Coordinates of C-alpha atoms in Angstrom, one line a residue:
Chain D
X1 CA -23.8 22.5 2.3
X2 CA -25.8 25.6 1.2
X3 CA -25.5 27.6 -1.9
X4 CA -24.5 30.7 0.2
X5 CA -21.2 29.0 1.2
X6 CA -20.0 29.3 -2.4
X7 CA -18.9 32.9 -3.0
X8 CA -18.7 34.9 -6.2
X9 CA -15.9 37.5 -6.5
X10 CA -16.5 41.0 -7.8
X11 CA -15.6 39.7 -11.2
X12 CA -18.7 37.5 -11.1
X13 CA -16.5 34.4 -11.1
X14 CA -16.3 31.8 -8.4
X15 CA -14.0 32.5 -5.4
X16 CA -11.5 29.6 -5.4
X17 CA -11.2 28.9 -1.6
X18 CA -15.0 28.7 -1.1
X19 CA -15.1 26.2 -4.0
X20 CA -12.4 24.1 -2.5
X21 CA -13.9 24.3 1.0
X22 CA -17.2 23.1 -0.5
X23 CA -15.6 20.2 -2.4
X24 CA -13.7 19.0 0.7
X25 CA -16.4 19.6 3.4
X26 CA -17.6 16.4 5.1
X27 CA -15.3 14.5 2.9
X28 CA -15.2 11.2 4.9
X29 CA -12.1 9.2 3.9
X30 CA -11.7 10.9 0.5
X31 CA -8.1 11.5 -0.5
X32 CA -7.1 14.8 -2.0
X33 CA -4.0 15.8 -4.0
X34 CA -3.4 19.5 -4.4
X35 CA -1.4 20.5 -7.5
X36 CA 1.7 22.7 -7.4
X37 CA 1.0 26.3 -6.5
X38 CA -2.3 27.9 -5.4
X39 CA -4.3 24.7 -5.3
X40 CA -1.9 23.2 -2.8
X41 CA -2.5 26.3 -0.6
X42 CA -6.2 26.1 -1.2
X43 CA -6.6 22.5 0.1
X44 CA -4.4 23.5 3.0
X45 CA -6.6 26.6 3.7
X46 CA -9.6 24.2 3.8
X47 CA -7.9 22.2 6.5
X48 CA -4.6 20.4 6.5
X49 CA -4.3 16.8 7.5
X50 CA -3.1 13.3 6.5
X51 CA -5.7 12.8 3.8
X52 CA -4.2 15.8 1.9
X53 CA -1.2 15.6 -0.3
X54 CA -0.2 19.1 -1.2
X55 CA 2.4 19.3 -3.9
X56 CA 5.5 21.6 -3.8
X57 CA 6.7 20.4 -7.2
X58 CA 6.3 17.8 -9.9
X59 CA 4.5 20.2 -12.2
X60 CA 2.3 18.3 -14.7
X61 CA 2.1 15.2 -12.5
X62 CA -0.9 15.7 -10.2
X63 CA -3.5 13.9 -12.3
X64 CA -1.2 10.9 -12.8
X65 CA -0.5 10.7 -9.1
X66 CA -4.3 10.6 -8.7
X67 CA -4.5 7.7 -11.2
X68 CA -1.8 5.7 -9.4
X69 CA -3.5 6.3 -6.1
X70 CA -7.0 5.5 -7.4
X71 CA -5.8 2.2 -8.9
X72 CA -4.1 1.3 -5.6
X73 CA -7.2 2.2 -3.5
X74 CA -10.2 1.4 -5.6
X75 CA -12.6 1.6 -2.7
X76 CA -11.7 5.2 -1.8
X77 CA -12.6 8.4 -3.6
X78 CA -9.5 10.3 -4.9
X79 CA -9.9 14.0 -5.8
X80 CA -7.1 15.8 -7.6
X81 CA -7.5 19.6 -7.3
X82 CA -5.0 21.4 -9.6
X83 CA -4.5 24.6 -11.7
X84 CA -4.9 25.2 -15.4
X85 CA -1.1 25.7 -15.9
X86 CA -0.3 22.4 -14.0
X87 CA -3.0 20.5 -16.0
X88 CA -1.8 21.9 -19.3
X89 CA 1.7 20.7 -18.6
X90 CA 0.5 17.1 -18.2
X91 CA -2.4 17.3 -20.6
X92 CA -1.6 13.9 -22.1
X93 CA -2.5 12.3 -18.8
X94 CA -6.1 12.9 -19.7
X95 CA -5.7 10.3 -22.4
X96 CA -3.9 8.0 -20.1
X97 CA -6.6 8.3 -17.4
X98 CA -9.3 7.8 -20.0
X99 CA -7.9 4.5 -21.0
X100 CA -8.2 3.2 -17.5
X101 CA -11.6 4.7 -16.6
X102 CA -11.0 4.7 -12.8
X103 CA -14.5 5.1 -11.2
X104 CA -13.1 6.6 -8.0
X105 CA -11.0 9.4 -9.6
X106 CA -12.0 13.0 -10.1
X107 CA -9.8 15.7 -11.5
X108 CA -10.9 19.3 -10.8
X109 CA -9.0 22.2 -12.4
X110 CA -9.3 25.6 -10.8
X111 CA -9.0 27.7 -13.9
X112 CA -8.0 31.3 -13.4
X113 CA -6.5 31.4 -16.9
X114 CA -3.1 32.5 -15.5
X115 CA 0.2 31.2 -14.0
X116 CA -0.6 32.7 -10.6
X117 CA 2.7 31.9 -8.8
X118 CA 5.0 33.5 -11.4
X119 CA 3.5 36.9 -12.1
X120 CA 0.0 36.2 -13.6
X121 CA 1.2 35.4 -17.1
X122 CA -1.7 34.1 -19.3
X123 CA -2.2 30.4 -19.8
X124 CA -3.7 28.8 -22.9
X125 CA -7.2 28.7 -21.3
X126 CA -7.1 32.5 -21.3
X127 CA -7.1 32.2 -25.1
X128 CA -10.1 29.9 -25.1
X129 CA -8.5 26.4 -24.8
X130 CA -11.4 24.2 -23.6
X131 CA -9.9 21.8 -21.0
X132 CA -13.3 20.1 -20.3
X133 CA -13.7 19.6 -24.1
X134 CA -10.3 18.1 -24.3
X135 CA -11.0 15.7 -21.4
X136 CA -14.4 14.7 -22.9
X137 CA -12.7 14.1 -26.3
X138 CA -10.1 12.0 -24.6
X139 CA -12.9 9.7 -23.2
X140 CA -13.7 11.1 -19.8
X141 CA -17.4 11.2 -20.4
X142 CA -18.4 13.3 -17.4
X143 CA -16.3 16.3 -18.2
X144 CA -17.9 19.6 -17.2
X145 CA -17.3 23.3 -17.1
X146 CA -18.4 25.0 -13.8
X147 CA -19.2 28.7 -13.6
X148 CA -21.9 29.0 -11.0
X149 CA -22.4 28.1 -7.3
X150 CA -25.2 25.6 -8.0
X151 CA -22.8 23.8 -10.5
X152 CA -20.2 23.6 -7.7
X153 CA -22.8 21.8 -5.5
X154 CA -23.7 19.4 -8.4
X155 CA -20.0 18.8 -8.9
X156 CA -19.6 18.0 -5.2
X157 CA -22.4 15.5 -5.4
X158 CA -20.9 13.9 -8.5
X159 CA -17.5 13.5 -6.9
X160 CA -19.1 11.7 -4.0
X161 CA -21.2 9.6 -6.3
X162 CA -18.2 7.6 -7.5
X163 CA -19.4 7.2 -11.1
X164 CA -16.1 8.5 -12.5
X165 CA -13.7 9.2 -13.9
X166 CA -14.8 12.8 -13.7
X167 CA -13.2 16.0 -14.9
X168 CA -14.2 19.5 -14.1
X169 CA -12.9 22.9 -15.3
X170 CA -14.0 25.4 -12.7
X171 CA -13.7 29.0 -13.9
X172 CA -12.5 31.0 -10.9
X173 CA -11.6 34.6 -10.1
X174 CA -7.9 35.3 -10.6
X175 CA -7.2 37.1 -7.3
X176 CA -4.0 36.0 -5.6
X177 CA -5.0 35.0 -2.0
X178 CA -2.8 35.0 1.1
X179 CA -0.5 32.0 1.3
X180 CA -1.6 29.1 3.6
X181 CA 1.4 26.8 3.5
X182 CA 1.4 23.1 4.3
X183 CA 4.4 21.3 5.7
X184 CA 7.3 21.5 3.2
X185 CA 9.1 18.2 4.2
X186 CA 7.7 15.9 1.5
X187 CA 8.7 12.7 3.2
X188 CA 6.3 13.6 6.0
X189 CA 3.5 14.4 3.5
X190 CA 3.7 11.0 1.9
X191 CA 4.2 9.1 5.2
X192 CA 1.2 10.7 6.9
X193 CA -1.1 9.9 4.0
X194 CA 0.2 6.3 3.7
X195 CA -0.3 5.8 7.5
X196 CA -3.8 7.2 7.2
X197 CA -4.6 4.7 4.5
X198 CA -2.6 1.7 5.5
X199 CA -2.2 2.1 9.3
X200 CA 1.2 1.6 11.0
X201 CA 1.9 -1.2 8.6
X202 CA 2.6 1.5 6.0
X203 CA 6.0 2.0 7.5
X204 CA 6.9 -1.7 7.4
X205 CA 6.0 -2.3 3.7
Chain L
X1 CA 15.4 -3.2 -45.1
X2 CA 13.9 -5.3 -42.3
X3 CA 12.2 -3.6 -39.4
X4 CA 14.5 -5.3 -36.9
X5 CA 17.4 -3.2 -38.4
X6 CA 15.6 -0.2 -37.0
X7 CA 14.2 -1.6 -33.8
X8 CA 16.4 -3.8 -31.6
X9 CA 14.4 -6.6 -30.1
X10 CA 15.5 -9.6 -28.1
X11 CA 16.1 -13.0 -29.8
X12 CA 13.0 -15.2 -29.5
X13 CA 15.0 -17.7 -27.6
X14 CA 16.1 -15.1 -25.0
X15 CA 14.5 -15.8 -21.6
X16 CA 15.6 -12.7 -19.7
X17 CA 12.3 -10.9 -20.4
X18 CA 10.5 -13.8 -18.7
X19 CA 12.9 -13.6 -15.8
X20 CA 12.1 -9.9 -15.4
X21 CA 8.4 -10.8 -15.3
X22 CA 9.1 -13.4 -12.7
X23 CA 10.9 -10.8 -10.6
X24 CA 8.0 -8.4 -10.9
X25 CA 5.7 -11.1 -9.5
X26 CA 8.1 -12.0 -6.8
X27 CA 8.3 -8.4 -5.6
X28 CA 4.6 -8.0 -5.7
X29 CA 4.5 -5.4 -8.5
X30 CA 0.9 -4.4 -9.2
X31 CA 1.2 -1.3 -11.4
X32 CA 3.3 -1.4 -14.6
X33 CA 3.6 2.0 -16.3
X34 CA 5.2 2.1 -19.7
X35 CA 6.0 3.7 -23.0
X36 CA 6.6 0.8 -25.3
X37 CA 10.0 -0.3 -26.6
X38 CA 10.7 -3.2 -28.9
X39 CA 13.2 -4.4 -26.3
X40 CA 10.4 -4.7 -23.7
X41 CA 7.7 -6.1 -26.1
X42 CA 7.8 -9.6 -24.6
X43 CA 7.7 -8.4 -21.0
X44 CA 4.8 -6.1 -21.8
X45 CA 2.9 -9.0 -23.3
X46 CA 3.4 -11.0 -20.2
X47 CA 2.3 -8.2 -18.0
X48 CA -0.8 -7.5 -20.1
X49 CA -1.8 -11.2 -19.7
X50 CA -1.6 -10.9 -15.9
X51 CA -4.9 -9.9 -14.3
X52 CA -3.2 -9.0 -11.1
X53 CA -1.2 -6.2 -12.8
X54 CA -2.5 -2.9 -14.0
X55 CA -0.7 -2.0 -17.2
X56 CA -0.8 1.7 -18.0
X57 CA 0.4 2.9 -21.4
X58 CA 1.6 6.5 -20.9
X59 CA 1.7 9.4 -23.3
X60 CA 5.1 10.4 -22.0
X61 CA 7.4 8.7 -19.5
X62 CA 7.3 11.4 -16.8
X63 CA 3.6 10.4 -16.2
X64 CA 5.0 7.1 -15.0
X65 CA 7.1 8.7 -12.3
X66 CA 4.1 10.5 -11.0
X67 CA 1.9 7.4 -11.3
X68 CA 4.3 5.3 -9.3
X69 CA 4.3 7.9 -6.6
X70 CA 0.5 7.8 -6.4
X71 CA 0.6 4.0 -6.3
X72 CA 3.0 4.0 -3.4
X73 CA 0.8 6.5 -1.5
X74 CA -1.9 3.9 -1.8
X75 CA 0.3 1.0 -0.7
X76 CA 1.0 -0.6 -4.2
X77 CA 4.3 -1.2 -5.8
X78 CA 4.9 -0.2 -9.4
X79 CA 7.6 -0.2 -12.0
X80 CA 8.3 2.0 -15.0
X81 CA 9.4 0.4 -18.3
X82 CA 10.8 2.6 -21.1
X83 CA 13.6 3.0 -23.6
X84 CA 16.6 5.2 -23.0
X85 CA 15.2 8.2 -24.9
X86 CA 12.3 8.2 -22.5
X87 CA 14.6 8.9 -19.6
X88 CA 15.1 12.4 -20.9
X89 CA 11.4 13.0 -20.5
X90 CA 11.5 12.2 -16.8
X91 CA 14.2 14.5 -15.5
X92 CA 12.2 17.1 -13.4
X93 CA 9.6 14.6 -12.3
X94 CA 12.3 12.6 -10.6
X95 CA 12.2 15.4 -8.0
X96 CA 9.0 13.8 -6.8
X97 CA 10.3 10.5 -5.5
X98 CA 13.5 12.2 -4.3
X99 CA 11.8 14.9 -2.2
X100 CA 9.1 12.5 -0.9
X101 CA 11.6 9.6 -0.4
X102 CA 9.5 7.0 -2.2
X103 CA 10.5 4.0 -4.4
X104 CA 10.7 4.5 -8.1
X105 CA 12.2 1.5 -10.0
X106 CA 12.8 1.9 -13.7
X107 CA 13.8 -0.7 -16.2
X108 CA 15.4 0.9 -19.3
X109 CA 16.2 -0.7 -22.6
X110 CA 19.1 1.0 -24.1
X111 CA 19.2 2.5 -27.6
X112 CA 21.9 4.7 -29.2
X113 CA 24.9 2.5 -28.4
X114 CA 25.9 -0.9 -29.9
X115 CA 24.9 -1.0 -33.5
X116 CA 22.5 1.9 -33.5
X117 CA 21.1 2.8 -36.9
X118 CA 19.1 6.0 -35.9
X119 CA 21.1 9.1 -35.2
X120 CA 18.4 10.5 -33.0
X121 CA 18.8 7.7 -30.5
X122 CA 22.4 8.5 -29.8
X123 CA 22.4 11.7 -27.8
X124 CA 20.0 10.5 -25.1
X125 CA 21.3 6.9 -25.2
X126 CA 24.8 8.3 -24.6
X127 CA 23.6 10.4 -21.7
X128 CA 21.1 8.1 -20.0
X129 CA 23.2 6.9 -17.1
X130 CA 24.7 10.4 -16.5
X131 CA 21.3 12.1 -16.5
X132 CA 19.8 9.6 -14.1
X133 CA 22.7 9.8 -11.7
X134 CA 22.7 13.6 -11.9
X135 CA 19.1 13.3 -10.6
X136 CA 20.0 11.1 -7.7
X137 CA 19.0 7.8 -9.2
X138 CA 21.0 4.6 -8.4
X139 CA 21.9 3.2 -11.8
X140 CA 23.1 -0.4 -12.6
X141 CA 23.8 -1.8 -16.0
X142 CA 23.2 -5.3 -17.4
X143 CA 25.3 -6.0 -20.5
X144 CA 24.9 -9.7 -20.8
X145 CA 21.7 -11.8 -20.7
X146 CA 22.9 -13.5 -17.5
X147 CA 23.2 -10.1 -15.8
X148 CA 19.7 -8.9 -16.5
X149 CA 17.8 -10.8 -13.7
X150 CA 20.2 -10.1 -10.9
X151 CA 20.5 -6.5 -11.9
X152 CA 16.8 -5.9 -12.1
X153 CA 16.4 -7.7 -8.7
X154 CA 18.9 -5.3 -7.2
X155 CA 17.1 -2.3 -8.7
X156 CA 13.8 -3.4 -7.3
X157 CA 15.3 -4.2 -3.9
X158 CA 17.2 -0.9 -3.7
X159 CA 14.0 1.1 -4.6
X160 CA 11.6 -0.6 -2.2
X161 CA 14.1 -1.1 0.7
X162 CA 15.7 2.3 0.5
X163 CA 13.0 4.6 -0.9
X164 CA 14.5 6.3 -3.9
X165 CA 14.6 6.2 -7.7
X166 CA 16.7 3.3 -9.1
X167 CA 17.3 2.0 -12.6
X168 CA 18.5 -0.9 -14.5
X169 CA 19.9 -0.1 -18.0
X170 CA 19.7 -3.1 -20.2
X171 CA 22.5 -2.7 -22.8
X172 CA 21.8 -2.8 -26.5
X173 CA 24.2 -5.7 -26.8
X174 CA 21.7 -7.7 -24.8
X175 CA 18.7 -6.5 -26.7
X176 CA 19.8 -6.4 -30.3
X177 CA 22.3 -9.1 -30.7
X178 CA 20.9 -10.2 -34.0
X179 CA 21.2 -6.8 -35.6
X180 CA 24.9 -6.0 -34.9
X181 CA 26.9 -5.0 -37.9
X182 CA 24.1 -3.8 -40.1

């Protein structure tokens, strides 16, 4: 993965889909949960498949889904990629995750400082709320803010390193990109991931 | 005033919390998500003492709905323990196990009904069953100590065999028998 693969928008901020592509490239058996809204479209744009769980709802729940999955599968990397609005709705889950210290869980917030699916209303991060600071204060020691392409590559390495829990607030450009939609039947989304993890026995549990 | 006037807790001789713990083991429950309630205190102690269970204390009950979904994705069974007021915090998140068709068993200790002292417990306590059923949850009640274990067993079986949210509501008559009439 070269630095050139990570794009900057005209605003000087990171281009979200190039960030997500970088985080998921050559992922091995890493599991990814995409939070409601644009992050779900972003992980889909990077390549849909059974190791992806894009969310069509459950706003505020993505990080906790990651915790349940990380506890159930301690030998696998679990990456939650979500938005600032979604994370803010479940902000208490940073405290919950910190109490368990799951080494295999990373939570990456793509922070465009807006509610992108509903008309670009400002979120709290637009007014300076420091999500990485909140995560660090909760007890997620490796909590970082990411603004530059080289920091994205460092984040990518840290996610693969497995010395989590890890939290990242990635400041991204706020452009709304073309929709790239995953399957909408959520029973399929869970069943395909379970089968990828557990094999055919998933359906006999 | 004694604290047990405010918080209903089971009689020390009651063995239904231990029976619930036995059922959690029998069903292979590995993740226990909870917001504490005095009615669940003994069960929580049993779970905390069990090295094969991950006990996760939540900041709000809806986190537990999300966590149980993640657990199931990874092949583990979980249960959510809470009091009736906490059910109100779960409403929209119940769309997750419904849409994904995944198990989500809940064991709810009731407040706001028999002998309640705190007015704030009554609105959600009165609405707990209706709210859960409005959100597609199969709800069963246990109003005697003898009913608790078979009802919890049914709730666990219905969740894991038929892939949906299910709940046992443990009535305040069961939990707070010593505090009636105060």
